[in-house]
Amino acid sequence: MDGALLVDLLVVVTLLTAVLSGWARGLGRTVGALAGAVGGALLALAVVVPWAEERLGPQTSPTLLVVVAGILCVVTGAALGTALGGLLHRALTRIRLGWLDAAGGALAGAVITAVIWVLVAALVPVVGSATVTDSVSSSRALAALTRVVPDELQDRTALARALERSQPWLAEVAGSPSQPPSIPAVDVDSAALQSSSASVVRVSGDARACRSVVTGSGFVVAPDRVMTNAHVVAGVDAPVVRAPGELPVTGRVVYVDERQDLAVVATDGLDAPALSLRTGARSGDVAVVAGYPHGVRQLQLEAAQVVGQRSTIVTTDGQSRLRRVLTLASDIEQGNSGGPVLGSDGHVIGVVFAKAVAVDRVAYAVPAAVAAPVVERAPGMTEAVPTGSCTAA
């Protein structure tokens, strides 16, 4: 059976089952079970997992701790919530409002199940499986649910962040500011920036050699072609790409330039327009860094200002090279790597690749002039290439 069709059937069956179960259980017990399960999960992540890590030591797998503690706490919380919700069910039944309890339970069951499915779709990049990603991205039922459920509810869960790491990249750049620069206010809600934001994607993948799922950012440069950093996809065979408001799609790396820290990912079915590059950014120009810090699901726009552009010595991961660098005043985080620096007109003036080692609010980007030749050739890049070795996070 086709994977997408199987996902569609699972979504429909679970939604119908949730409606029938909610009708039978009633609003009180349905909501009570959910509240108890959520409370149990929060307890596991906030208390039980840190306690277990402290007692058992670093040799124990954090993933195993999260899963085992999460299951125990969720099941216990759901059982307690169901018991408490039963009190409301019995009270409504006594005053002959059992039908209201049943109808509310059916509605709550459908809503809860829909949200869970959307969160499952959002967690697909953590799995790092091309087969699973393709099935989920082609599901019509999940696409419909994703459009209905608000982005705020689809954001990365604490469980996902416990299992996933953003790829860090720190750099020492000769001639950079020695003191944290100020960052001017920027209207991130302008029409130009909002339009360009639709083409800024989240890139993630399974770096098996480092036993981790890594995340970064990227942007569309041609139909089904995404530019990001080479270090974001290092060691990743099948990167997962997700545009705002869309389901994730699996790609393949078709270009890697470790010296300039640039890479191109080819995808199939990525529904986002290409962004244009603009060279010649000058000191004092206001800009925005667009990306997904810490691997969050919802796109973040951070104000920035160009400090300067020059050829200088860049040291990353113990290696020093002469490179052309766009220096920025901006407060970026892990996960912003590979994202675009957008000028006030919405055009790309650089590709973020690092933040300063010792000075706050200093970031570095590959200038648009360096990335432009790669962007021009991107549509013709079709064959997968080696991605190198991953960098342990």
CSV table of N, CA and C in Angstrom, one decimal, residues 204-263:
chain,number,residue,atom,x,y,z
A,204,SER,N,16.9,19.8,8.5
A,204,SER,CA,17.3,18.9,9.5
A,204,SER,C,17.7,17.5,8.9
A,205,GLY,N,18.3,16.7,9.7
A,205,GLY,CA,18.7,15.4,9.2
A,205,GLY,C,19.4,14.5,10.3
A,206,ASP,N,19.5,13.3,10.0
A,206,ASP,CA,20.1,12.3,10.9
A,206,ASP,C,21.6,12.2,10.6
A,207,ALA,N,22.5,12.8,11.5
A,207,ALA,CA,23.9,12.6,11.3
A,207,ALA,C,24.3,11.4,12.1
A,208,ARG,N,24.3,10.2,11.4
A,208,ARG,CA,24.4,9.0,12.1
A,208,ARG,C,25.8,8.8,12.8
A,209,ALA,N,26.9,9.4,12.2
A,209,ALA,CA,28.2,9.2,12.7
A,209,ALA,C,28.3,9.9,14.1
A,210,CYS,N,27.5,11.0,14.3
A,210,CYS,CA,27.5,11.7,15.5
A,210,CYS,C,26.4,11.3,16.4
A,211,ARG,N,25.6,10.3,16.0
A,211,ARG,CA,24.4,9.8,16.7
A,211,ARG,C,23.5,10.9,17.2
A,212,SER,N,23.2,11.8,16.3
A,212,SER,CA,22.3,12.9,16.6
A,212,SER,C,21.5,13.4,15.4
A,213,VAL,N,20.4,14.1,15.6
A,213,VAL,CA,19.7,14.7,14.6
A,213,VAL,C,20.0,16.2,14.7
A,214,VAL,N,20.5,16.8,13.6
A,214,VAL,CA,20.9,18.2,13.6
A,214,VAL,C,20.0,19.1,12.8
A,215,THR,N,19.9,20.3,13.2
A,215,THR,CA,19.0,21.2,12.5
A,215,THR,C,19.7,22.5,12.1
A,216,GLY,N,19.2,23.2,11.1
A,216,GLY,CA,19.7,24.5,10.7
A,216,GLY,C,18.6,25.1,9.8
A,217,SER,N,19.0,26.1,9.1
A,217,SER,CA,18.1,26.9,8.3
A,217,SER,C,18.6,26.9,6.8
A,218,GLY,N,17.7,27.4,5.9
A,218,GLY,CA,18.1,27.5,4.5
A,218,GLY,C,17.0,28.4,3.8
A,219,PHE,N,17.2,28.5,2.5
A,219,PHE,CA,16.3,29.3,1.7
A,219,PHE,C,16.2,28.8,0.3
A,220,VAL,N,15.1,29.0,-0.3
A,220,VAL,CA,14.9,28.5,-1.7
A,220,VAL,C,15.6,29.5,-2.7
A,221,VAL,N,16.4,28.9,-3.6
A,221,VAL,CA,17.1,29.7,-4.6
A,221,VAL,C,16.7,29.4,-6.0
A,222,ALA,N,15.9,28.3,-6.2
A,222,ALA,CA,15.4,27.9,-7.5
A,222,ALA,C,14.3,26.9,-7.2
A,223,PRO,N,13.5,26.5,-8.2
A,223,PRO,CA,12.5,25.5,-8.0
A,223,PRO,C,13.1,24.2,-7.4
A,224,ASP,N,12.7,23.8,-6.3
A,224,ASP,CA,13.2,22.6,-5.6
A,224,ASP,C,14.7,22.6,-5.3
A,225,ARG,N,15.2,23.8,-5.1
A,225,ARG,CA,16.6,23.9,-4.7
A,225,ARG,C,16.7,24.8,-3.5
A,226,VAL,N,17.4,24.3,-2.5
A,226,VAL,CA,17.6,25.1,-1.2
A,226,VAL,C,19.1,25.3,-0.9
A,227,MET,N,19.4,26.5,-0.6
A,227,MET,CA,20.8,26.8,-0.1
A,227,MET,C,20.9,26.8,1.4
A,228,THR,N,21.9,26.2,1.9
A,228,THR,CA,22.2,26.2,3.3
A,228,THR,C,23.7,26.1,3.6
A,229,ASN,N,24.1,25.9,4.8
A,229,ASN,CA,25.6,25.7,5.1
A,229,ASN,C,26.0,24.3,4.9
A,230,ALA,N,27.3,24.1,4.5
A,230,ALA,CA,27.8,22.8,4.3
A,230,ALA,C,27.9,22.1,5.7
A,231,HIS,N,28.1,22.9,6.8
A,231,HIS,CA,28.2,22.2,8.1
A,231,HIS,C,26.8,21.8,8.6
A,232,VAL,N,25.8,22.3,8.1
A,232,VAL,CA,24.4,21.9,8.5
A,232,VAL,C,24.1,20.5,8.0
A,233,VAL,N,24.5,20.2,6.8
A,233,VAL,CA,24.2,18.9,6.2
A,233,VAL,C,25.4,17.9,6.3
A,234,ALA,N,26.5,18.3,7.0
A,234,ALA,CA,27.6,17.4,7.1
A,234,ALA,C,27.2,16.1,7.7
A,235,GLY,N,27.5,15.0,7.0
A,235,GLY,CA,27.2,13.7,7.6
A,235,GLY,C,25.8,13.3,7.4
A,236,VAL,N,25.0,14.1,6.7
A,236,VAL,CA,23.5,13.8,6.6
A,236,VAL,C,23.3,13.3,5.2
A,237,ASP,N,22.7,12.1,5.0
A,237,ASP,CA,22.4,11.5,3.7
A,237,ASP,C,21.1,12.0,3.1
A,238,ALA,N,20.1,12.2,3.9
A,238,ALA,CA,18.7,12.6,3.4
A,238,ALA,C,18.2,13.7,4.2
A,239,PRO,N,18.6,15.0,4.0
A,239,PRO,CA,18.1,16.1,4.8
A,239,PRO,C,16.6,16.3,4.6
A,240,VAL,N,15.9,16.7,5.6
A,240,VAL,CA,14.5,17.0,5.6
A,240,VAL,C,14.3,18.5,5.6
A,241,VAL,N,13.5,19.0,4.6
A,241,VAL,CA,13.3,20.4,4.4
A,241,VAL,C,11.8,20.7,4.7
A,242,ARG,N,11.6,21.8,5.4
A,242,ARG,CA,10.2,22.2,5.7
A,242,ARG,C,10.0,23.7,5.5
A,243,ALA,N,9.1,24.1,4.7
A,243,ALA,CA,8.8,25.5,4.5
A,243,ALA,C,7.7,25.9,5.4
A,244,PRO,N,7.5,27.2,5.8
A,244,PRO,CA,6.5,27.6,6.7
A,244,PRO,C,5.1,27.2,6.2
A,245,GLY,N,4.3,26.6,7.0
A,245,GLY,CA,3.0,26.2,6.7
A,245,GLY,C,2.9,25.0,5.8
A,246,GLU,N,4.0,24.3,5.5
A,246,GLU,CA,4.0,23.1,4.6
A,246,GLU,C,4.5,21.9,5.4
A,247,LEU,N,4.1,20.7,4.9
A,247,LEU,CA,4.7,19.5,5.4
A,247,LEU,C,6.1,19.3,5.0
A,248,PRO,N,6.9,18.6,5.7
A,248,PRO,CA,8.3,18.4,5.4
A,248,PRO,C,8.5,17.5,4.1
A,249,VAL,N,9.5,17.7,3.4
A,249,VAL,CA,9.9,16.9,2.2
A,249,VAL,C,11.4,16.5,2.4
A,250,THR,N,11.7,15.3,1.9
A,250,THR,CA,13.0,14.8,1.9
A,250,THR,C,13.8,15.2,0.7
A,251,GLY,N,15.1,15.6,0.9
A,251,GLY,CA,15.9,16.0,-0.1
A,251,GLY,C,17.2,15.3,-0.2
A,252,ARG,N,18.1,15.7,-1.2
A,252,ARG,CA,19.4,15.1,-1.3
A,252,ARG,C,20.4,16.2,-1.5
A,253,VAL,N,21.6,16.1,-1.0
A,253,VAL,CA,22.6,17.1,-1.1
A,253,VAL,C,23.3,17.0,-2.5
A,254,VAL,N,23.2,18.1,-3.2
A,254,VAL,CA,23.8,18.0,-4.6
A,254,VAL,C,25.0,18.9,-4.8
A,255,TYR,N,25.3,19.7,-3.8
A,255,TYR,CA,26.5,20.6,-3.9
A,255,TYR,C,27.0,20.8,-2.4
A,256,VAL,N,28.3,20.7,-2.3
A,256,VAL,CA,29.0,21.1,-1.0
A,256,VAL,C,30.3,21.8,-1.3
A,257,ASP,N,30.4,22.9,-0.6
A,257,ASP,CA,31.7,23.7,-0.6
A,257,ASP,C,32.1,24.0,0.8
A,258,GLU,N,32.9,23.1,1.3
A,258,GLU,CA,33.3,23.3,2.8
A,258,GLU,C,34.1,24.5,3.0
A,259,ARG,N,34.9,25.0,2.0
A,259,ARG,CA,35.7,26.2,2.2
A,259,ARG,C,34.8,27.4,2.4
A,260,GLN,N,33.8,27.6,1.6
A,260,GLN,CA,32.9,28.7,1.8
A,260,GLN,C,31.7,28.4,2.6
A,261,ASP,N,31.6,27.1,3.1
A,261,ASP,CA,30.5,26.7,4.0
A,261,ASP,C,29.1,26.8,3.3
A,262,LEU,N,29.0,26.4,2.0
A,262,LEU,CA,27.8,26.5,1.3
A,262,LEU,C,27.4,25.1,0.8
A,263,ALA,N,26.1,24.8,0.8
A,263,ALA,CA,25.6,23.6,0.2
A,263,ALA,C,24.2,23.8,-0.4
